[in-house]
Amino acid sequence: MLKDSYKLQGQRSQLIKELQSMGITSPKVLKAMQAVPRHFFFPADFSDKAYQNIAFPIKGGQTISHPYTVAKQTELMDVQPGDKILEIGTGSGYQGAILKVLGADVYSIETVEVLHTQAKALFKKLGLDIVTILGDGSKGLPDVAPFDKIIMTAAAPNLNEVLTNQLKVNGKLVAPVGDLAVQKMIRVTRADDNAYTKTTHGDFNFVPLTGTYGWKN
Ligand code: SAM
């Protein structure tokens, strides 16, 4: 990871305190978010906004997620070193970088070509060994499955078994599911081959999932 200035590290520390005040407790998630410079993943002209607790527009009409959202989804996944994780929606690459810093083997799929190309180049520049794929992540990545964890970073109309079937036993899928205005954060854990448990973790607002199992225009 490239070095950044003490001033920006200080701004990141403030953001970490804000995340703690919002209920993020996992020390390793907070440490990863302190370690990864979010401004590297921002449009260059707006890097001064990178440590505000806001989502921000990126290319292709998409967004880099809210830091709280990244922290919450990461906490829910309970990432362990060596976990094989599929991220659906590479976007800026920030969430993928957090997962990598936590020691996961990350496969990240993006449907918007300009974002895929940009994130791939940025991961290389930062020395982050993340597998990037251009394609429709709503179908998962059957050729590489099964996964320990799957994280969806776009709003899904429903939970579909095409994805939950790609989890290992004890694997987790964390995804925002609902309508286009608001989604519930759902965590599904695969208890055994045919049994799943589901928990719900608050309301969020994501850009829509597109593709075969996404929203139709
Ligand atoms: N994880 C990203 C980050 O850290 O910047 C945030 C991504 S943004 C909220 C959601 C992303 O999902 C967008 O880049 C969008 O293009 C992508 N997306 C939407 N539908 C998709 C699909 N079917 N397959 C792959 N990516 C998809």
Short mmCIF file of C-alpha atoms and ligand atoms in Angstrom, two decimals:
data_model
loop_
_atom_site.label_atom_id
_atom_site.label_comp_id
_atom_site.label_asym_id
_atom_site.label_seq_id
_atom_site.Cartn_x
_atom_site.Cartn_y
_atom_site.Cartn_z
CA MET A 1 0.00 0.00 0.00
CA LEU A 2 1.32 3.48 -0.85
CA LYS A 3 2.11 5.81 2.04
CA ASP A 4 -0.02 8.87 2.65
CA SER A 5 0.30 12.00 4.77
CA TYR A 6 -0.10 12.30 8.54
CA LYS A 7 -2.82 14.86 7.93
CA LEU A 8 -4.92 12.34 6.00
CA GLN A 9 -4.17 9.59 8.52
CA GLY A 10 -5.55 11.97 11.16
CA GLN A 11 -8.71 12.56 9.13
CA ARG A 12 -9.08 8.78 8.87
CA SER A 13 -8.74 8.44 12.65
CA GLN A 14 -11.63 10.89 13.05
CA LEU A 15 -13.72 8.83 10.64
CA ILE A 16 -12.92 5.66 12.61
CA LYS A 17 -14.17 7.36 15.82
CA GLU A 18 -17.38 8.27 14.00
CA LEU A 19 -17.84 4.65 12.87
CA GLN A 20 -17.36 3.48 16.47
CA SER A 21 -19.97 5.98 17.65
CA MET A 22 -22.34 4.48 15.06
CA GLY A 23 -21.90 0.99 16.52
CA ILE A 24 -18.99 -0.59 14.63
CA THR A 25 -17.07 -2.58 17.23
CA SER A 26 -14.84 -5.08 15.40
CA PRO A 27 -11.22 -4.03 16.14
CA LYS A 28 -9.94 -5.69 12.98
CA VAL A 29 -12.49 -3.96 10.74
CA LEU A 30 -11.67 -0.58 12.31
CA LYS A 31 -7.94 -1.30 11.93
CA ALA A 32 -8.37 -2.21 8.24
CA MET A 33 -10.33 0.97 7.61
CA GLN A 34 -7.58 2.98 9.31
CA ALA A 35 -4.99 1.22 7.14
CA VAL A 36 -6.61 1.69 3.71
CA PRO A 37 -6.43 5.26 2.34
CA ARG A 38 -9.97 5.82 1.03
CA HIS A 39 -8.86 8.86 -0.97
CA PHE A 40 -6.89 6.57 -3.34
CA PHE A 41 -10.27 5.24 -4.50
CA PHE A 42 -11.89 8.66 -4.97
CA PRO A 43 -12.09 10.73 -8.16
CA ALA A 44 -8.84 12.75 -8.04
CA ASP A 45 -10.47 16.19 -7.87
CA PHE A 46 -12.55 15.26 -4.84
CA SER A 47 -10.08 13.42 -2.62
CA ASP A 48 -10.60 16.08 0.08
CA LYS A 49 -14.07 14.57 0.62
CA ALA A 50 -12.78 11.03 1.17
CA TYR A 51 -12.94 11.10 4.97
CA GLN A 52 -16.47 12.37 5.23
CA ASN A 53 -18.92 9.63 6.16
CA ILE A 54 -20.69 9.84 2.80
CA ALA A 55 -21.16 7.80 -0.37
CA PHE A 56 -19.70 9.58 -3.42
CA PRO A 57 -20.27 9.43 -7.20
CA ILE A 58 -17.70 7.55 -9.29
CA LYS A 59 -17.63 6.81 -13.03
CA GLY A 60 -20.45 4.99 -14.81
CA GLY A 61 -23.16 6.64 -12.69
CA GLN A 62 -22.13 4.47 -9.70
CA THR A 63 -20.95 5.24 -6.16
CA ILE A 64 -18.22 4.41 -3.68
CA SER A 65 -20.21 3.17 -0.68
CA HIS A 66 -20.64 5.10 2.56
CA PRO A 67 -17.80 4.20 5.02
CA TYR A 68 -20.38 3.07 7.59
CA THR A 69 -21.88 0.71 4.99
CA VAL A 70 -18.46 -0.75 4.14
CA ALA A 71 -17.70 -1.20 7.84
CA LYS A 72 -21.08 -2.79 8.59
CA GLN A 73 -20.98 -5.25 5.67
CA THR A 74 -17.38 -6.17 6.49
CA GLU A 75 -18.23 -6.71 10.17
CA LEU A 76 -21.19 -8.92 9.23
CA MET A 77 -18.97 -11.10 7.06
CA ASP A 78 -16.63 -11.90 9.97
CA VAL A 79 -13.66 -12.14 7.57
CA GLN A 80 -10.99 -14.69 8.49
CA PRO A 81 -7.49 -14.81 6.95
CA GLY A 82 -7.58 -17.08 3.90
CA ASP A 83 -11.34 -16.73 3.35
CA LYS A 84 -12.23 -17.03 -0.32
CA ILE A 85 -14.57 -14.08 -0.93
CA LEU A 86 -16.63 -13.00 -3.92
CA GLU A 87 -17.42 -9.29 -4.07
CA ILE A 88 -20.28 -8.43 -6.46
CA GLY A 89 -19.78 -4.81 -7.56
CA THR A 90 -16.09 -3.81 -7.60
CA GLY A 91 -16.96 -0.12 -8.09
CA SER A 92 -14.04 2.00 -6.91
CA GLY A 93 -12.23 -1.01 -5.42
CA TYR A 94 -12.33 0.32 -1.84
CA GLN A 95 -14.40 -2.50 -0.30
CA GLY A 96 -12.26 -5.10 -2.07
CA ALA A 97 -9.10 -3.48 -0.66
CA ILE A 98 -10.51 -3.68 2.89
CA LEU A 99 -11.24 -7.40 2.44
CA LYS A 100 -7.75 -7.99 1.06
CA VAL A 101 -6.10 -6.17 3.98
CA LEU A 102 -8.09 -8.47 6.29
CA GLY A 103 -6.29 -11.41 4.68
CA ALA A 104 -8.98 -12.70 2.31
CA ASP A 105 -8.51 -14.10 -1.20
CA VAL A 106 -10.73 -11.68 -3.06
CA TYR A 107 -12.54 -12.19 -6.37
CA SER A 108 -14.31 -9.00 -7.40
CA ILE A 109 -16.72 -8.79 -10.31
CA GLU A 110 -17.97 -5.59 -11.96
CA THR A 111 -20.30 -5.05 -14.87
CA VAL A 112 -19.24 -1.49 -15.83
CA GLU A 113 -16.11 -1.80 -17.95
CA VAL A 114 -14.54 1.56 -17.06
CA LEU A 115 -14.78 0.75 -13.33
CA HIS A 116 -13.39 -2.76 -13.80
CA THR A 117 -10.42 -1.40 -15.79
CA GLN A 118 -9.73 1.41 -13.34
CA ALA A 119 -9.95 -0.81 -10.24
CA LYS A 120 -7.73 -3.45 -11.82
CA ALA A 121 -5.02 -0.84 -12.51
CA LEU A 122 -5.35 0.66 -9.03
CA PHE A 123 -5.05 -2.72 -7.29
CA LYS A 124 -1.88 -3.35 -9.28
CA LYS A 125 -0.45 0.05 -8.37
CA LEU A 126 -1.23 -0.51 -4.67
CA GLY A 127 0.22 -4.04 -4.70
CA LEU A 128 -3.16 -5.60 -3.83
CA ASP A 129 -3.44 -9.09 -5.29
CA ILE A 130 -7.18 -9.11 -6.06
CA VAL A 131 -8.71 -11.07 -8.92
CA THR A 132 -10.90 -8.73 -10.98
CA ILE A 133 -13.54 -9.99 -13.39
CA LEU A 134 -15.64 -8.06 -15.91
CA GLY A 135 -19.11 -9.57 -16.04
CA ASP A 136 -22.54 -10.09 -14.53
CA GLY A 137 -22.06 -10.80 -10.83
CA SER A 138 -25.78 -11.33 -10.21
CA LYS A 139 -25.10 -14.95 -11.27
CA GLY A 140 -22.16 -15.23 -8.86
CA LEU A 141 -19.02 -16.88 -10.19
CA PRO A 142 -19.90 -20.58 -10.58
CA ASP A 143 -16.56 -21.55 -12.11
CA VAL A 144 -14.69 -20.36 -9.00
CA ALA A 145 -17.32 -21.30 -6.34
CA PRO A 146 -17.71 -22.38 -3.56
CA PHE A 147 -16.91 -19.29 -1.48
CA ASP A 148 -16.52 -18.76 2.27
CA LYS A 149 -18.23 -15.40 1.92
CA ILE A 150 -20.11 -13.45 -0.74
CA ILE A 151 -20.68 -9.71 -0.42
CA MET A 152 -23.09 -7.89 -2.69
CA THR A 153 -22.56 -4.13 -2.92
CA ALA A 154 -25.59 -3.30 -5.10
CA ALA A 155 -29.29 -3.51 -4.22
CA ALA A 156 -30.87 -6.87 -5.08
CA PRO A 157 -34.61 -7.33 -5.68
CA ASN A 158 -34.50 -10.66 -3.84
CA LEU A 159 -32.22 -13.30 -2.40
CA ASN A 160 -31.65 -15.94 -5.00
CA GLU A 161 -30.36 -19.44 -4.53
CA VAL A 162 -27.99 -19.10 -7.48
CA LEU A 163 -25.80 -17.18 -5.00
CA THR A 164 -26.51 -19.07 -1.76
CA ASN A 165 -25.73 -22.34 -3.60
CA GLN A 166 -22.22 -20.94 -4.23
CA LEU A 167 -21.50 -20.77 -0.47
CA LYS A 168 -19.50 -23.39 1.39
CA VAL A 169 -21.15 -24.93 4.45
CA ASN A 170 -20.87 -22.25 7.21
CA GLY A 171 -20.36 -19.66 4.47
CA LYS A 172 -22.09 -16.27 4.59
CA LEU A 173 -23.76 -14.03 2.03
CA VAL A 174 -24.20 -10.36 3.01
CA ALA A 175 -26.49 -8.42 0.67
CA PRO A 176 -28.85 -5.42 0.61
CA VAL A 177 -32.26 -6.73 -0.47
CA GLY A 178 -35.43 -4.73 -1.01
CA ASP A 179 -36.92 -2.20 -3.42
CA LEU A 180 -35.06 0.55 -5.25
CA ALA A 181 -35.57 3.12 -2.48
CA VAL A 182 -34.55 1.14 0.59
CA GLN A 183 -33.05 -2.25 1.31
CA LYS A 184 -32.58 -4.41 4.40
CA MET A 185 -29.07 -5.70 4.99
CA ILE A 186 -29.46 -9.48 5.02
CA ARG A 187 -26.94 -12.03 6.21
CA VAL A 188 -27.52 -15.64 5.13
CA THR A 189 -25.43 -18.42 6.65
CA ARG A 190 -25.38 -21.84 5.01
CA ALA A 191 -25.91 -24.26 7.90
CA ASP A 192 -25.57 -27.38 5.76
CA ASP A 193 -26.21 -28.41 2.17
CA ASN A 194 -29.90 -27.57 2.30
CA ALA A 195 -30.39 -25.31 5.34
CA TYR A 196 -29.81 -21.59 5.68
CA THR A 197 -30.30 -19.11 8.51
CA LYS A 198 -31.12 -15.48 7.82
CA THR A 199 -30.68 -12.36 9.96
CA THR A 200 -31.54 -8.72 9.16
CA HIS A 201 -29.33 -5.71 9.99
CA GLY A 202 -30.90 -2.32 9.29
CA ASP A 203 -31.91 -0.19 6.32
CA PHE A 204 -29.57 0.96 3.53
CA ASN A 205 -29.74 2.60 0.12
CA PHE A 206 -27.60 1.12 -2.67
CA VAL A 207 -27.42 1.58 -6.43
CA PRO A 208 -29.37 -1.16 -8.23
CA LEU A 209 -27.99 -4.58 -9.08
CA THR A 210 -28.26 -5.08 -12.84
CA GLY A 211 -27.93 -8.29 -14.88
CA THR A 212 -29.80 -11.58 -15.02
CA TYR A 213 -30.97 -11.59 -11.37
CA GLY A 214 -30.98 -7.81 -10.93
CA TRP A 215 -33.43 -5.04 -11.68
CA LYS A 216 -34.76 -4.88 -15.22
CA ASN A 217 -34.82 -1.44 -16.85
N1 SAM B 1 -17.88 -1.99 -3.58
C1 SAM B 1 -17.82 -0.72 -4.27
C2 SAM B 1 -16.77 0.20 -3.72
O1 SAM B 1 -16.14 -0.14 -2.73
O2 SAM B 1 -16.58 1.25 -4.34
C3 SAM B 1 -19.15 -0.03 -4.27
C4 SAM B 1 -19.87 -0.36 -5.45
S1 SAM B 1 -21.30 0.50 -5.97
C5 SAM B 1 -22.22 0.86 -4.53
C6 SAM B 1 -22.11 -0.93 -6.69
C7 SAM B 1 -21.41 -1.50 -7.90
O3 SAM B 1 -22.11 -2.67 -8.31
C8 SAM B 1 -21.40 -0.55 -9.08
O4 SAM B 1 -20.07 -0.33 -9.47
C9 SAM B 1 -22.19 -1.31 -10.15
O5 SAM B 1 -21.74 -1.07 -11.45
C10 SAM B 1 -21.98 -2.74 -9.71
N2 SAM B 1 -22.97 -3.70 -10.22
C11 SAM B 1 -24.32 -3.54 -10.37
N3 SAM B 1 -24.86 -4.66 -10.91
C12 SAM B 1 -23.83 -5.54 -11.10
C13 SAM B 1 -23.76 -6.87 -11.62
N4 SAM B 1 -24.82 -7.51 -12.07
N5 SAM B 1 -22.54 -7.45 -11.66
C14 SAM B 1 -21.43 -6.81 -11.21
N6 SAM B 1 -21.44 -5.55 -10.73
C15 SAM B 1 -22.64 -4.93 -10.66
#
